[in-house]
Amino acid sequence: MAEPKIISFLCNWCSYRGADTAGLARLQYPPNVKIIRVPCSGRVSPELVLRTFREGADGVLVLGCHIGDCHYSTGNHRTAKRLPILIKLLEYTGIEPQRLRVDWVSAAEGQRFATIIREFTETIRALPPFTEAMQWTRD
Amino acid sequence: MAERIGVYICHCGTNIAGTVDVAEVSRWAGLLPNVVVSRDYKFMCSNPGQELIEKDIRELGLNRVVVASCSPHLHEATFRKACARAGLNPYLFEMANIREQVSWVTTDKGEATPKAKALVAAAVYRVAYQQPLEALRVPIDPHVLIVGGGIAGIQAALEIADSGYHVYMVEREPSIGGHMAQLDKTFPTLDCSACILTPKMVSVGTHKNITLFTWSEVEKVEGYVGNFTVTIRKRARYVDQSICTGCGICQQKCPKKVIDEVFEAGLGYRKAVYTPFPQAVPNHPVIDRENCIFFARGTCKACEKFCPTGAIKFDQQDEILTVKAGNIILATGYDLFDARRIPQYGYGRLANVFSSLEFERLSNAAGPTSGHIVLRDGVTVPQSVGIIHCVGSRDHNYNPYCSAICCMQSLKFAHLVKEHTGATVYNFYIDIRTPGKGYDEFYQRLLEEGTLFVRGKVAEVTDAARLPGEEGKLIIQVEDTLIGKQRRIPVDMVILSAGLQPRHDAQEVARKFGISCSADGWFIEKHPKLDPVATMTDGVFIAGCAQGPKDIPASVAQGSAAAARVLSLIGQGEVEIEAATAIVDEVSCVGCQECIASCPYQAIEFLEAQGKAHVIEALCKGCGTCVGTCLSKSISLKHFTDDQLIAEMTGAMWTMKQLARAELEVA
């Protein structure tokens, strides 16, 4: 079976540094997730997520600072409100809601970052490839 | 002009090359669209590595550069500068993180190389869409705010003030001095703490370039590097500092005695109107409203009656002040680990179990017992004393880290006890850690002085006697791991060498100043080795124990280091602020004002006449929350545009698809 292709958007201040922390600690995790750095998880518009699925991603992971720790004080509040609605809309259109995950990782939480990557990769691995799933929807 | 991209794959010694086939990634990157040169090199961040890029920009006419190496948090600035030197706008540079995100987290070479390819392709796709940007330059306000008046803050303040710049120092307690003012002797030289600290405190108090706000706290911080606006709450002292002479008559006359939990660590008393210690700076007392008889019952005012200058002002209110500062140093110190959390050690339950700070006060000539080391009854001199190391440190039930000072502190206690009382002293340790100048020599001296050392973690301190000779004593139950036996050692006094932990409100303070805390709760530095006093927030520096447990020399060194960093910024005169700000397309903007509601900085205004939103560049911090919000896609964030992010994502996706297909064909 093909390896799942996953894109993740990480905020520059907490989760991207959390990924760096995981690296510094040499924590091993599956290579499926490719990281894209954004200033704040609030920058991730629903359209960007949809565009990533359109490009054939099997899963999209958005990670930001914990609520209250946002470098931009309230940028991630928007993420916390906006993306859960998108997850519901995905479900409505027949896309498995597990394909989009929003979570919070601080700069110190390398362990948590690696765990989320492992979990999410396993979740996506259990689903059929996104492009196949979409063909099935079209039929 | 067509894009001409140069790609550079770093080996980072074997850090990357050990796991990623760098030559293969480089070969493959050379085939990507618009790439005119692709190289791999041992250390891209080294001088020859940077020169390689500069040379290619000049000779091959590169107009885009991608470096695949470590995290951009480490070397983005390095490579941006290299590009700028060769005349390329630094925003036309992009970095792929193939160390922290690939070689360090993937052991399988067969997995690491394709992942590195995907990240490099993502960067190559992205960089083609990047646009040159000019960073805004703003002047740096030369005033500096220092929060915390312990030894680290004092050192930083004096360095900066002596070089001619103005310092605002905010201290929560009535006097500066911090924990160091409470200590008796300092290891390993055994010079008196107050003797070396108080002259520095006086210098701070009298320096023409230092404005001291004691009994005050920072309420709010706004702005950015070079231009912070800080709101300070100066709590009501009920003493007019402009008239008070510090004569101390109010303290003599005040009828209300209160246990001093802060400075005397609960061992001594102070009055309701007090200065924490006689050498306090400023030497102006405060009235403790909670305990003052007048505030409780409406009568008394003894202090007011006897004050010769009429400085007591019961109607004083908290003052809210705002100051402007270009840089901030946080030197907020530590809290002592609360030994009550380890009930089996009996602190707070068994009278003669003391904490390390209590012992400091006990052995201090200016302390409540005038330096006589006695039991809690105030008269009995102990015949035997047990000192327990690592209390609350190196223990996964409490704090996993080593508190760095406790070994030396315990050795110091052992010496002082022996010197003052001649008692038998036992040290109960896990490991002795003495990594400092003259530290191990001090340990050797203690061994020669006849202090006894028992290697083992103490299980319990109890007053339940079981054997003859244990009655009326505290019995220390411990496994002596060097002889492999359980021992019960009766002593008169136990000192718990409690560890250091982050201030209880460190998290809150971190949020206020826009920095973060480690998992243990200490402030995080920008780089653990190479940038130990800077933080991820430009213009905010940290020093002393707020960054992690350390002794006095290390705190002083960090205070000076932070001052040097601040002075170098002030010396530059102006600072570049992020050019990646948001911009509104005024043609497609429908004027719904959703972006205005989403902006955390009120950086977007509504132009009533045109019915359009408009970004005020100097206020925009570049988070892009407005971009995620805009329904008509009329607002974009420079350097993180939709085009750029979609290109990056497409590059990664394309590679993953390509490589999967190639794998299928092979199969």
Short mmCIF file of C-alpha atoms in Angstrom, two decimals, chain A residues 2-7 9-10 12-14 16-17 19-48 51-58 67-69 71-76 78 82 106-108, chain B residues 15 71-73 76 94 97 99-101 104-107 111 114-115 118-119 126 507 511 514 516-519 524-527 536-537 594 597-601 621-631 633 637 640-642 645-646 648-650 652-653 656-657 660:
data_model
loop_
_atom_site.label_atom_id
_atom_site.label_comp_id
_atom_site.label_asym_id
_atom_site.label_seq_id
_atom_site.Cartn_x
_atom_site.Cartn_y
_atom_site.Cartn_z
CA ALA A 2 1.18 3.51 -0.78
CA GLU A 3 2.54 5.52 2.11
CA PRO A 4 0.15 8.24 3.27
CA LYS A 5 1.10 11.76 2.16
CA ILE A 6 0.59 14.30 4.90
CA ILE A 7 1.11 18.06 4.98
CA PHE A 9 1.18 23.65 8.90
CA LEU A 10 3.14 24.67 11.99
CA ASN A 12 6.69 29.58 13.76
CA TRP A 13 6.84 30.25 17.49
CA CYS A 14 5.55 27.19 19.36
CA TYR A 16 7.75 24.63 14.70
CA ARG A 17 10.12 25.02 17.63
CA ALA A 19 9.44 20.07 16.07
CA ASP A 20 12.98 21.43 16.48
CA THR A 21 12.94 20.27 20.10
CA ALA A 22 11.91 16.79 18.94
CA GLY A 23 14.85 16.87 16.52
CA LEU A 24 17.31 18.01 19.17
CA ALA A 25 16.15 15.13 21.38
CA ARG A 26 16.50 12.73 18.40
CA LEU A 27 12.90 11.50 18.85
CA GLN A 28 12.05 9.20 15.96
CA TYR A 29 8.78 9.55 14.07
CA PRO A 30 7.46 8.42 10.67
CA PRO A 31 8.63 10.48 7.66
CA ASN A 32 5.20 10.95 6.07
CA VAL A 33 4.53 14.42 7.42
CA LYS A 34 6.02 17.36 5.52
CA ILE A 35 6.12 20.56 7.50
CA ILE A 36 5.23 24.02 6.20
CA ARG A 37 6.05 26.95 8.46
CA VAL A 38 3.50 29.72 8.90
CA PRO A 39 3.82 32.69 11.27
CA CYS A 40 0.68 31.73 13.19
CA SER A 41 -1.83 28.92 12.93
CA GLY A 42 -4.33 31.76 12.39
CA ARG A 43 -2.74 32.25 8.95
CA VAL A 44 -4.05 28.84 7.81
CA SER A 45 -7.19 29.67 5.90
CA PRO A 46 -9.78 26.97 5.19
CA GLU A 47 -9.02 27.44 1.48
CA LEU A 48 -5.37 26.54 2.05
CA ARG A 51 -6.23 23.26 -1.68
CA THR A 52 -3.87 20.83 0.05
CA PHE A 53 -6.46 18.07 -0.13
CA ARG A 54 -7.08 18.91 -3.79
CA GLU A 55 -3.38 18.41 -4.41
CA GLY A 56 -3.84 14.85 -3.15
CA ALA A 57 -2.80 15.02 0.50
CA ASP A 58 -4.18 12.15 2.58
CA ILE A 67 -4.45 28.70 23.87
CA GLY A 68 -3.14 31.57 25.98
CA ASP A 69 0.45 31.13 24.75
CA HIS A 71 2.92 34.72 20.20
CA TYR A 72 0.31 37.02 18.67
CA SER A 73 -1.87 36.73 21.80
CA THR A 74 -5.11 35.70 20.08
CA GLY A 75 -4.21 34.44 16.60
CA ASN A 76 -4.80 30.83 17.56
CA ARG A 78 -9.29 32.06 15.36
CA ARG A 82 -12.43 28.26 12.38
CA SER A 106 4.50 24.30 22.73
CA ALA A 107 8.18 24.92 21.97
CA ALA A 108 9.15 22.64 24.85
CA ASN B 15 24.63 15.26 11.32
CA SER B 71 16.28 24.85 11.45
CA PRO B 72 15.74 28.39 10.17
CA HIS B 73 15.61 29.41 13.83
CA GLU B 76 18.07 31.76 8.55
CA GLU B 94 14.47 30.09 1.60
CA ASN B 97 15.08 22.06 7.47
CA ARG B 99 18.35 18.22 10.09
CA GLU B 100 15.79 18.74 12.88
CA GLN B 101 12.99 17.49 10.63
CA TRP B 104 17.70 13.66 13.48
CA VAL B 105 14.25 12.10 13.54
CA THR B 106 14.65 9.38 10.91
CA THR B 107 17.18 6.56 11.22
CA GLU B 111 13.15 7.10 4.34
CA PRO B 114 13.08 11.00 -0.02
CA LYS B 115 11.81 13.21 2.84
CA ALA B 118 10.38 16.62 -0.68
CA LEU B 119 11.42 19.43 1.68
CA ARG B 126 8.26 28.36 -2.86
CA GLN B 507 4.10 31.41 33.14
CA ARG B 511 2.89 35.64 28.60
CA GLY B 514 5.62 37.42 24.91
CA SER B 516 7.80 31.09 26.60
CA CYS B 517 8.66 28.68 29.40
CA SER B 518 10.33 25.27 29.15
CA ALA B 519 8.54 22.12 30.31
CA ILE B 524 13.38 29.61 27.35
CA GLU B 525 16.49 31.16 25.85
CA LYS B 526 16.90 31.63 22.12
CA HIS B 527 19.64 29.03 21.89
CA MET B 536 12.53 34.39 20.75
CA THR B 537 11.02 37.83 21.23
CA GLU B 594 -13.96 40.88 9.52
CA ALA B 597 -12.21 42.12 14.30
CA SER B 598 -9.63 39.35 13.94
CA CYS B 599 -6.46 41.47 14.29
CA PRO B 600 -4.82 41.01 17.71
CA TYR B 601 -3.05 44.39 17.40
CA LYS B 621 3.26 42.03 13.53
CA GLY B 622 2.72 39.73 10.57
CA CYS B 623 0.70 36.92 12.14
CA GLY B 624 -1.62 36.60 9.15
CA THR B 625 -4.75 35.91 11.18
CA CYS B 626 -6.54 38.47 9.01
CA VAL B 627 -5.56 36.50 5.90
CA GLY B 628 -7.13 33.36 7.30
CA THR B 629 -10.24 35.38 8.07
CA CYS B 630 -10.77 37.43 4.88
CA LEU B 631 -13.70 36.03 2.92
CA LYS B 633 -9.23 36.91 -0.33
CA LEU B 637 0.64 38.54 4.19
CA PHE B 640 3.58 34.13 3.43
CA THR B 641 1.25 34.72 0.49
CA ASP B 642 -1.19 32.08 -0.73
CA LEU B 645 2.45 28.56 0.64
CA ILE B 646 0.57 26.72 -2.10
CA GLU B 648 5.60 25.04 -1.08
CA MET B 649 2.84 22.54 -0.44
CA THR B 650 2.67 21.60 -4.14
CA ALA B 652 6.23 18.64 -1.30
CA MET B 653 3.17 16.86 -2.68
CA MET B 656 5.89 12.53 -2.67
CA LYS B 657 3.72 11.52 -5.63
CA ALA B 660 5.72 6.88 -4.83
#
